[in-house]
CSV table of C-alpha atoms in Angstrom, one decimal:
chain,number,residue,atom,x,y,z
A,1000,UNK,CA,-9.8,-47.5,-57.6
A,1001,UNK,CA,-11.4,-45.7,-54.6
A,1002,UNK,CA,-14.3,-43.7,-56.3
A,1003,UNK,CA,-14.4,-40.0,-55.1
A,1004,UNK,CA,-15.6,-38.2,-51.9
A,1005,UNK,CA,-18.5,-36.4,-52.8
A,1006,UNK,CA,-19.9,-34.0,-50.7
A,1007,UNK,CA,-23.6,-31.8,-50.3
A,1008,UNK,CA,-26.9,-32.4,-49.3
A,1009,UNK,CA,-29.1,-35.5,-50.3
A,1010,UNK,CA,-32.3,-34.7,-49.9
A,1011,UNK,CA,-34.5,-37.7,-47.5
A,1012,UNK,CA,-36.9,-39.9,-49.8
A,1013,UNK,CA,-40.4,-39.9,-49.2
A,1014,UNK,CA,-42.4,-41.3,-45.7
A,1015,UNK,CA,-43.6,-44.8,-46.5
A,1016,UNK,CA,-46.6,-43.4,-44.3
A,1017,UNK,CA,-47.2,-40.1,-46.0
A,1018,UNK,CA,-48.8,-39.6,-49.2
A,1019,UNK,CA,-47.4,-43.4,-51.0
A,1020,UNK,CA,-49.5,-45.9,-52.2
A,1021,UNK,CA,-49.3,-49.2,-50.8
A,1022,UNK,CA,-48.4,-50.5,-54.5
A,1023,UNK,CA,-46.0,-47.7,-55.2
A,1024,UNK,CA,-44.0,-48.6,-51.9
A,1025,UNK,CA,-44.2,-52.3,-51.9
A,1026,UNK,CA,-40.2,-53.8,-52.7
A,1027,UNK,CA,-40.7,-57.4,-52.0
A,1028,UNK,CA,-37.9,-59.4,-51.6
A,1029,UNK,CA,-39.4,-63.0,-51.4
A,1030,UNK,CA,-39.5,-64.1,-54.9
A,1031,UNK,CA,-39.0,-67.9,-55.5
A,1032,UNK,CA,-35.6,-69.7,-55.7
A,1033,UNK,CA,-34.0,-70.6,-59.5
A,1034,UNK,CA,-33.3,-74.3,-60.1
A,1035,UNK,CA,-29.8,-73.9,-60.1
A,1036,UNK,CA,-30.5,-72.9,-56.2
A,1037,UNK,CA,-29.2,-69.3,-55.8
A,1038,UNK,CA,-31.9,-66.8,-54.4
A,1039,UNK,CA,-33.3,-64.0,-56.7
A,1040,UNK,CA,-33.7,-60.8,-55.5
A,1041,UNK,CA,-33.9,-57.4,-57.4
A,1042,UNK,CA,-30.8,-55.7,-57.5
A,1043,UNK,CA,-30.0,-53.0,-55.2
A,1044,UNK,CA,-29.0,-49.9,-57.1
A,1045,UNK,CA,-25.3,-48.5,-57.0
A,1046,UNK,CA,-24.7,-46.1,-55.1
A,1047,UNK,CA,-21.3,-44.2,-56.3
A,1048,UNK,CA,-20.9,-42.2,-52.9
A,1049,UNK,CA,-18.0,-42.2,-50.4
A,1050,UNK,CA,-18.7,-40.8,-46.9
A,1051,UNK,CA,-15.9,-40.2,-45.1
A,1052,UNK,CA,-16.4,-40.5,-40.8
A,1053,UNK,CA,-14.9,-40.9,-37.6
A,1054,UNK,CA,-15.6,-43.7,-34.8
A,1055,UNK,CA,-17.4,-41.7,-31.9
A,1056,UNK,CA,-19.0,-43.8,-29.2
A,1057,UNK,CA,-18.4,-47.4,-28.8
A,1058,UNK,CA,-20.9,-49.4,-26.7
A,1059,UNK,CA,-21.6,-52.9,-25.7
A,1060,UNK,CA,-24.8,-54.0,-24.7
A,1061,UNK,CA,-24.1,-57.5,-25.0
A,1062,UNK,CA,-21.1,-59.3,-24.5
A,1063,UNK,CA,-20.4,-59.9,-28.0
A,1064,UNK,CA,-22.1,-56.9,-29.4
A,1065,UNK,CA,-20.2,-53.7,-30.3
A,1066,UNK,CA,-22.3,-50.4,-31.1
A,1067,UNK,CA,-20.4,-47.8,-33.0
A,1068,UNK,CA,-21.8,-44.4,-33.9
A,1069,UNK,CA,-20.0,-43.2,-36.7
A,1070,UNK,CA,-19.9,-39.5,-37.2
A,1071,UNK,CA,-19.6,-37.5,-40.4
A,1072,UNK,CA,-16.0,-35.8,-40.7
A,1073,UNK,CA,-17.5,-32.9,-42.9
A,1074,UNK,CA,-19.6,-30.0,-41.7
A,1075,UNK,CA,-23.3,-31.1,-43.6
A,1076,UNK,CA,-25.0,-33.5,-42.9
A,1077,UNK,CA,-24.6,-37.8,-43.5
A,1078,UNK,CA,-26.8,-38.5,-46.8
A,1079,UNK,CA,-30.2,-39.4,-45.9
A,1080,UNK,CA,-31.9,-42.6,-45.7
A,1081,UNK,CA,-34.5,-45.0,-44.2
A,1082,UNK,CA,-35.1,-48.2,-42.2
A,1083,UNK,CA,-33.7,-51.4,-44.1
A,1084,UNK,CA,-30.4,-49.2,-44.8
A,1085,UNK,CA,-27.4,-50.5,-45.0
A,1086,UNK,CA,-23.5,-49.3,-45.5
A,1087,UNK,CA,-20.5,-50.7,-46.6
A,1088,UNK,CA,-17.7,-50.5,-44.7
A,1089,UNK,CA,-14.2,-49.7,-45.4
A,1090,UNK,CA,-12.4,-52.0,-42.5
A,1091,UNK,CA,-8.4,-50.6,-42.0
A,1092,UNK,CA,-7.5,-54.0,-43.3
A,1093,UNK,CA,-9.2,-52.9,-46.7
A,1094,UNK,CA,-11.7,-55.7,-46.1
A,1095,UNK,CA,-15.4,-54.3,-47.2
A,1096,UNK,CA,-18.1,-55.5,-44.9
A,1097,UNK,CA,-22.0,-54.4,-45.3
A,1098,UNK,CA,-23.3,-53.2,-41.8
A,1099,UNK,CA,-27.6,-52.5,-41.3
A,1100,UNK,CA,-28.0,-48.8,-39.8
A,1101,UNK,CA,-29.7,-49.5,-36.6
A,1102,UNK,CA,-29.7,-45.4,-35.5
A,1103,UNK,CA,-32.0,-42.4,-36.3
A,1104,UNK,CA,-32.5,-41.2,-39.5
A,1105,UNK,CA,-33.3,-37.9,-38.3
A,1106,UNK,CA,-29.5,-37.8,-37.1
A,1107,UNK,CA,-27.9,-36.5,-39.7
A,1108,UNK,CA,-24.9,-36.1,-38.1
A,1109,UNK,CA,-23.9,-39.7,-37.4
A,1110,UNK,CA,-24.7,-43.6,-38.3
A,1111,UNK,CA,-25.1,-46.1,-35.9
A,1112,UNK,CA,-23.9,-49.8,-36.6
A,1113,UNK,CA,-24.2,-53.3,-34.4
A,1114,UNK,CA,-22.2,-55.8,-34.5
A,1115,UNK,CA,-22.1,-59.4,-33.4
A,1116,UNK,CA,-18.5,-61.2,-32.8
A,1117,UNK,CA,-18.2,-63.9,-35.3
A,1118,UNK,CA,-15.4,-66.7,-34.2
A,1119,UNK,CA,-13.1,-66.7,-36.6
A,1120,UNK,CA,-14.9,-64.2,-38.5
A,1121,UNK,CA,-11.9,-61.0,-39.9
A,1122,UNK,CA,-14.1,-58.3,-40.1
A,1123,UNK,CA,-16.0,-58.3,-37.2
A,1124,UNK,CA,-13.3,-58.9,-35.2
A,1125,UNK,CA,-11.8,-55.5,-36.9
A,1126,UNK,CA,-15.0,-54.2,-35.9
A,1127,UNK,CA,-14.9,-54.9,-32.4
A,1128,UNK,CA,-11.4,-53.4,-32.2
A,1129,UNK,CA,-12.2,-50.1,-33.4
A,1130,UNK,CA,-11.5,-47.4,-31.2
A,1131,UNK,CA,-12.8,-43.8,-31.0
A,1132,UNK,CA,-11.0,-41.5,-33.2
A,1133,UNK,CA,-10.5,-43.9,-36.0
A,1134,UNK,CA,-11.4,-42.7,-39.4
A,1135,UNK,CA,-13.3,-45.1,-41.9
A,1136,UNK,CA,-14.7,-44.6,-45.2
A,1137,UNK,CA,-17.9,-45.7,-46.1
A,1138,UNK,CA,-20.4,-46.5,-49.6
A,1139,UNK,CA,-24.1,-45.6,-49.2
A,1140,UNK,CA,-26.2,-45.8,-47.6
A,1141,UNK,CA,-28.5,-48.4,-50.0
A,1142,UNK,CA,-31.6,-50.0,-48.7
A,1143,UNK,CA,-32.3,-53.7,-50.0
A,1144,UNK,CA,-35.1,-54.2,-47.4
A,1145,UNK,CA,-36.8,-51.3,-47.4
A,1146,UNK,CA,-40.6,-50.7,-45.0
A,1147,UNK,CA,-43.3,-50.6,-47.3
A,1148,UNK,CA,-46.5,-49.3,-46.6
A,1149,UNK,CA,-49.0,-51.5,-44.5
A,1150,UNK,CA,-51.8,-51.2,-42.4
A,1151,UNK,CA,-50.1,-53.0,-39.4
A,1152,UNK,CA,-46.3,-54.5,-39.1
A,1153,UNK,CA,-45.5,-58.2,-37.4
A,1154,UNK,CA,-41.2,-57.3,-37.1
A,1155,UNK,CA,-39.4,-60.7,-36.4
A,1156,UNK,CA,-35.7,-60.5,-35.1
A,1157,UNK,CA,-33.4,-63.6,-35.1
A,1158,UNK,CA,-30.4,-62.4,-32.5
A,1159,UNK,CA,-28.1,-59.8,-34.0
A,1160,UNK,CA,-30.9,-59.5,-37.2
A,1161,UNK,CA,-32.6,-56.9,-34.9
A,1162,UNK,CA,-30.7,-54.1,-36.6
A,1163,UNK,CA,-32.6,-53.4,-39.6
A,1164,UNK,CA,-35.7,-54.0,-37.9
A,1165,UNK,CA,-34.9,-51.6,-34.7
A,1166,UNK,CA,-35.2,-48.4,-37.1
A,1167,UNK,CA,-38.6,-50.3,-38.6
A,1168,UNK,CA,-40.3,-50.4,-35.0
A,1169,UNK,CA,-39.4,-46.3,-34.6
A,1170,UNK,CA,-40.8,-45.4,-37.7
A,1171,UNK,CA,-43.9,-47.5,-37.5
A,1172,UNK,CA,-44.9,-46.4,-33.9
A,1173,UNK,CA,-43.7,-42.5,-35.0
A,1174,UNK,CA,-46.4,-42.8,-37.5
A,1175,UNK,CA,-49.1,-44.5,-35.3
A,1176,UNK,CA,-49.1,-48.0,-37.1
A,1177,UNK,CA,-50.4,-51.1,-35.4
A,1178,UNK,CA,-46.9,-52.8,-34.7
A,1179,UNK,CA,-45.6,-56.0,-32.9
A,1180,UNK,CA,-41.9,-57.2,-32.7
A,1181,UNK,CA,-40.7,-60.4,-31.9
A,1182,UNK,CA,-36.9,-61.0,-31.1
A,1183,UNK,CA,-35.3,-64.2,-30.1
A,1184,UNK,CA,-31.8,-64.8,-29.0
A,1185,UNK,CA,-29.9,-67.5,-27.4
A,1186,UNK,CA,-30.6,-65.8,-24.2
A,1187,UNK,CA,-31.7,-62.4,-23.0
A,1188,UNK,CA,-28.0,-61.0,-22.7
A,1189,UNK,CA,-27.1,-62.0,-26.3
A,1190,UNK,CA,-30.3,-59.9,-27.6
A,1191,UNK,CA,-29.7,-55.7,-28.4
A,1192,UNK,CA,-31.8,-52.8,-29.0
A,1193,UNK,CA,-35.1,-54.8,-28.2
A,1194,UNK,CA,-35.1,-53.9,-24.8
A,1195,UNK,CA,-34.7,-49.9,-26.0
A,1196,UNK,CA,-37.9,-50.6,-28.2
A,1197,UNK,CA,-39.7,-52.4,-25.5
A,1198,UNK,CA,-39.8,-49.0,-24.2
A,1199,UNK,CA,-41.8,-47.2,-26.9
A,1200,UNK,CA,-44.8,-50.1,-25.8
A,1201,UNK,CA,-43.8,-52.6,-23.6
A,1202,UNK,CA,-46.6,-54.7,-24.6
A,1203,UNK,CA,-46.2,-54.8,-28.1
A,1204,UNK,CA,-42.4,-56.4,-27.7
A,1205,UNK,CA,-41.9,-59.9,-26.8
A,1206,UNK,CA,-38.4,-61.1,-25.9
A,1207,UNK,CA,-38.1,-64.8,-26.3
A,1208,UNK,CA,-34.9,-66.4,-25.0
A,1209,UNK,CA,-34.4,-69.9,-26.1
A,1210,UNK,CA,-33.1,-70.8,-22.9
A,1211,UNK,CA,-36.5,-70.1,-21.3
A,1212,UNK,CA,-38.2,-73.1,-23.2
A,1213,UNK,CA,-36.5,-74.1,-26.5
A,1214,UNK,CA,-36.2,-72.0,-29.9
A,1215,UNK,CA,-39.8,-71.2,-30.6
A,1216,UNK,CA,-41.8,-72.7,-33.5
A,1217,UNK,CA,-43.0,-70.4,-36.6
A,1218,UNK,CA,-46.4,-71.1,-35.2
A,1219,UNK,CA,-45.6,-69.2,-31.9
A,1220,UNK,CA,-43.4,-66.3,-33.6
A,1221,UNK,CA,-46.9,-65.8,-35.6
A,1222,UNK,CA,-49.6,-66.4,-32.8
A,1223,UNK,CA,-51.8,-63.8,-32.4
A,1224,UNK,CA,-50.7,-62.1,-35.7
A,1225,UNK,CA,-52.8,-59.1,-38.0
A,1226,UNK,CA,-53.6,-61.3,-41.3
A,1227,UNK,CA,-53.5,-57.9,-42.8
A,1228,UNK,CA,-49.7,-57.5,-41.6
A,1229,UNK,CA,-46.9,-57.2,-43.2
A,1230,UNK,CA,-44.5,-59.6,-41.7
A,1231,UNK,CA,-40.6,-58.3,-41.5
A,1232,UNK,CA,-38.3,-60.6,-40.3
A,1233,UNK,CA,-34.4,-60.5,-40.5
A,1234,UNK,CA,-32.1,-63.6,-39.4
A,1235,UNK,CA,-30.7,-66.7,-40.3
A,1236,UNK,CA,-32.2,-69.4,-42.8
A,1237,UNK,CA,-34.0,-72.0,-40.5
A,1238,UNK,CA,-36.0,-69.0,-39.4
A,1239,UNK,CA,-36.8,-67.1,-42.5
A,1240,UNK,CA,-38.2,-70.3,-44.5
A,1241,UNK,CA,-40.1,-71.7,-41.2
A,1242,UNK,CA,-41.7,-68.5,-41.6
A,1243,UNK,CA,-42.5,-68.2,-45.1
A,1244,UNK,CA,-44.0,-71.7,-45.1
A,1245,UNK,CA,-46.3,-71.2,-42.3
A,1246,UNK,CA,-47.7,-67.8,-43.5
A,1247,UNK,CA,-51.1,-67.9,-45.4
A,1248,UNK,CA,-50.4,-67.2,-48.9
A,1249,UNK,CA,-51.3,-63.7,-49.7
A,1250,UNK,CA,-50.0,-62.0,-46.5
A,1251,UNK,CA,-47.0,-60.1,-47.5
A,1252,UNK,CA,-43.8,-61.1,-46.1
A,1253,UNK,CA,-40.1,-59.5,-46.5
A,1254,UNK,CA,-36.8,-61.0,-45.4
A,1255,UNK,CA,-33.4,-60.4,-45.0
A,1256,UNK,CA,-30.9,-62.5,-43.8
A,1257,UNK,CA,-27.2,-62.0,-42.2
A,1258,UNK,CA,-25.8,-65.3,-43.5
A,1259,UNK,CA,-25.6,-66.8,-47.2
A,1260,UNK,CA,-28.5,-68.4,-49.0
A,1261,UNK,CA,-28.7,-71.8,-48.9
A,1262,UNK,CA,-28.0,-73.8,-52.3
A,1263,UNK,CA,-31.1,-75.9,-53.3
A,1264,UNK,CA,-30.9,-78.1,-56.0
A,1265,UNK,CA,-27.6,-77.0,-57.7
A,1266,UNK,CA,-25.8,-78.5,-60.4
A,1267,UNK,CA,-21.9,-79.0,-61.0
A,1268,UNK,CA,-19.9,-76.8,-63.2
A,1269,UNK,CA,-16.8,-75.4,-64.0
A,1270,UNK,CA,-15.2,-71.7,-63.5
A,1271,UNK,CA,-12.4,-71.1,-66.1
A,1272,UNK,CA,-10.3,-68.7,-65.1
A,1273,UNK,CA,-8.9,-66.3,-67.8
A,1274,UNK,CA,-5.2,-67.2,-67.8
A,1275,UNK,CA,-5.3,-69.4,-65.4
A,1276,UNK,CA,-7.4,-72.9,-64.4
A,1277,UNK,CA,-10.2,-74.3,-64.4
A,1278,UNK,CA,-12.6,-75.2,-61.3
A,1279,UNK,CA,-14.7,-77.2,-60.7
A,1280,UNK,CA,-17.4,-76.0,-58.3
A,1281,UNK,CA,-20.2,-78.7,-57.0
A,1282,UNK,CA,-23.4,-78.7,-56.8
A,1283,UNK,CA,-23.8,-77.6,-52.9
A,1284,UNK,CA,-21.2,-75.2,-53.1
A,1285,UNK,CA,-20.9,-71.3,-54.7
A,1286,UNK,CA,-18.4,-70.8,-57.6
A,1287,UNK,CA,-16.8,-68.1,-55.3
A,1288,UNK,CA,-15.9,-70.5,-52.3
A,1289,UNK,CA,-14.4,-72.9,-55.1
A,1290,UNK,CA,-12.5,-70.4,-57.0
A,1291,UNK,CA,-11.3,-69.0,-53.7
A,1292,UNK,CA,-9.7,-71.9,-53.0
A,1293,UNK,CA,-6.9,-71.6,-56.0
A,1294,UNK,CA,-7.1,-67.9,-55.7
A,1295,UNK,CA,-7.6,-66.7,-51.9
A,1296,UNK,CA,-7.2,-62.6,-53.4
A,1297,UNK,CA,-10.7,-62.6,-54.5
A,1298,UNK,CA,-12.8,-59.8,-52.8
A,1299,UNK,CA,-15.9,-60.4,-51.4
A,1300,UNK,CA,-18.8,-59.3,-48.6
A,1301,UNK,CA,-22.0,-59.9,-48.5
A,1302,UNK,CA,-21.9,-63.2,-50.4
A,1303,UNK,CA,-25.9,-62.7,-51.5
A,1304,UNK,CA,-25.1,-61.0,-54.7
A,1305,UNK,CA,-26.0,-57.5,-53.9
A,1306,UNK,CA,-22.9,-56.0,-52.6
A,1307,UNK,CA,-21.1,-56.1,-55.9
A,1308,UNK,CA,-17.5,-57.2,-54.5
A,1309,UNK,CA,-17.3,-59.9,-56.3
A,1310,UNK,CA,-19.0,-59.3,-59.8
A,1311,UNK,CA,-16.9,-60.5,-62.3
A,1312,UNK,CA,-17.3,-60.3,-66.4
A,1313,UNK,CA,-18.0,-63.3,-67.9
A,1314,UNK,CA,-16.4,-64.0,-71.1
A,1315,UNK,CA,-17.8,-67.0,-72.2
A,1316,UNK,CA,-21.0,-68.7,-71.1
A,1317,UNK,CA,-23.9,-67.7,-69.4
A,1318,UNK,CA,-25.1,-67.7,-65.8
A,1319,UNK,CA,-28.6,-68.3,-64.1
A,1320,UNK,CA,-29.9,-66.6,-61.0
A,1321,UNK,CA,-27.4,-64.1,-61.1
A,1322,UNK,CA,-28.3,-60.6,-59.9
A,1323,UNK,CA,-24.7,-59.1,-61.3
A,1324,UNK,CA,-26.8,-58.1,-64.7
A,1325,UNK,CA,-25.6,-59.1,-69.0
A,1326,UNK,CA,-22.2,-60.3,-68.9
A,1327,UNK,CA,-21.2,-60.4,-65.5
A,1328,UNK,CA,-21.4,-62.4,-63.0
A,1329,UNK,CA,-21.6,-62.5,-59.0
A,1330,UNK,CA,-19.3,-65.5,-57.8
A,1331,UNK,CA,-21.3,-65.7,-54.9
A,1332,UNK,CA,-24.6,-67.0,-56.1
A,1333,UNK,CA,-24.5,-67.2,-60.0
A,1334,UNK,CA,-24.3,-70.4,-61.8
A,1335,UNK,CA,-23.8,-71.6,-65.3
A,1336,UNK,CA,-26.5,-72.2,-67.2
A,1337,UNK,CA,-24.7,-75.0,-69.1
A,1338,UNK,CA,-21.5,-76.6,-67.9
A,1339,UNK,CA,-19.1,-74.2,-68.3
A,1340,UNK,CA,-18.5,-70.9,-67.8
A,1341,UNK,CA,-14.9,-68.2,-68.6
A,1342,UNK,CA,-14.7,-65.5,-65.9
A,1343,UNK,CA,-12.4,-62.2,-66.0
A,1344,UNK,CA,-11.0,-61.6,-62.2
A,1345,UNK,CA,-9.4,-58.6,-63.5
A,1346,UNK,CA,-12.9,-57.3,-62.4
């Protein structure tokens, strides 16, 4: 059931920069991997909020890149938030996709969303074929990367993973933090937004195009970095644990990625499902790409456990480095703690 619209002011949450403690601010999403190989993370709290917009402008930048500002059909303003934001999509198919705000957050009359073609990927090829005037719903915005407090940023952008961090670079430069980004890309025409920020300080952004001298090593995405900063970096896998390892430990480092966690040292087991089979899922692959197989009708999005498409209750059995919280469980990256587990897909 489609939860409500809800309407009225939200009121903006505080400036990482103005009046918060470093400690008070801090959100780190970097704690270690379970044994049964799904990624931890703190859960990102619900939001039970329907926005309802229209698509306004559509842009390309790249030639795989559609921009989409999406404006508020009401007469107040969007609900507030800040860099690291994300919303969830209502695709016309009914598909549910989660899409980083890349915009302003001091336009609080529209959101603005990137996004890459996938081959063979549904939604962003529903994405892409948006036109102006079409009306979408949306649920959020909820931030599970959020810009703590530091005395001096290193932003690292793998291709399309520059959208969280674009809003990052405004804010920090806005308040008159020490800031470098880094954005690599295939090549320079596959790479958004970074050339807008490269305007802000054109020496504090450094485009690196892997077809001007091979993808770069963690060693040169960090050269020259603040050991006081705090390292962002959004993009996929390789990238994101290339950098944590080559990091000293202590400096603070936050990731988000746009693909699923890799499965590290998993373990067979089986999905029952109530009323129906049993499946048997293998230790390098999720119990939601398994039970997907016998039962292609199972929602899901962001496939890192956050989203909450595909949180299931689990009736018998327990689960390990699942974020879903008692009794449930999110297909995507829980496991069973033992060899078996009984699922509800009634929801």
């Amino acid at each position: 059931m489609t939860p409500p619209l809800r309407t009225g002011r939200v009121a903006p949450p505080p400036h990482p920069h103005r009046g918060a403690t470093a400690l008070s601010a801090l959100t780190t999403l970097t704690a270690g991997l379970a044994t049964a190989g799904a990624r931890r993370r703190r859960p990102v709290t619900e939001v039970d909020r329907t926005v309802a917009v229209t698509v306004g402008a559509v842009t390309r930048p790249c030639r795989d890149v559609a921009v989409l500002d999406l404006v508020g059909d009401g007469d107040g303003d969007l609900p507030a938030w800040r860099p690291g934001a994300h919303v969830d999509v209502e695709l016309p198919s009914g598909l549910l996709r989660q899409y980083s705000l890349c915009g302003d957050p001091a336009d609080r009359r529209r959101y603005r969303i990137a996004v890459r073609a996938v081959p063979g990927g549904s939604g962003s090829a529903q994405v892409h074929a948006l036109t102006p005037g079409t009306r979408l719903r949306l649920h959020g915005p909820r931030n599970a990367f959020p810009l703590a407090t530091a005395p001096a940023y290193l932003f690292v952008a793998g291709g399309i993973g520059i959208t969280p961090i674009a809003p990052m670079v405004r804010d920090a430069h806005a308040a008159g933090v020490e800031w470098r980004l880094v954005h690599t890309g295939r090549d320079l025409a596959s790479m958004p937004l970074s050339d807008e920020l490269a305007a802000l300080a054109p020496d504090r952004v450094l485009r690196r195009p892997d077809d001007a001298g091979g993808p770069p090593s963690a060693g040169a995405l960090l050269a020259g970095a603040d050991p006081e900063a705090a390292v962002y970096c959004c993009g996929p896998p390789p990238m994101i644990e290339a950098l944590r390892a080559a990091l000293p430990a202590g400096q603070r480092f936050h990731s988000e990625r746009f693909s699923p966690p890799p499965i590290r040292d998993g373990r067979p087991f089986t999905v029952a499902i109530a009323g129906g089979p049993e499946i048997a899922v293998p230790a390098d692959r999720t119990a939601l790409d398994a039970v997907r197989e016998v039962r292609p009708d199972v929602p899901y999005s962001c496939r890192q456990g956050f989203c909450g498409t595909c949180h299931v209750r689990v009736l018998e059995g327990t689960t390990v480095a699942d974020p879903a919280g008692p009794g449930r469980t999110a297909l995507c990256v829980g496991r069973a703690a033992g060899e078996r587990i009984v699922v509800d897909l009634g929801r």
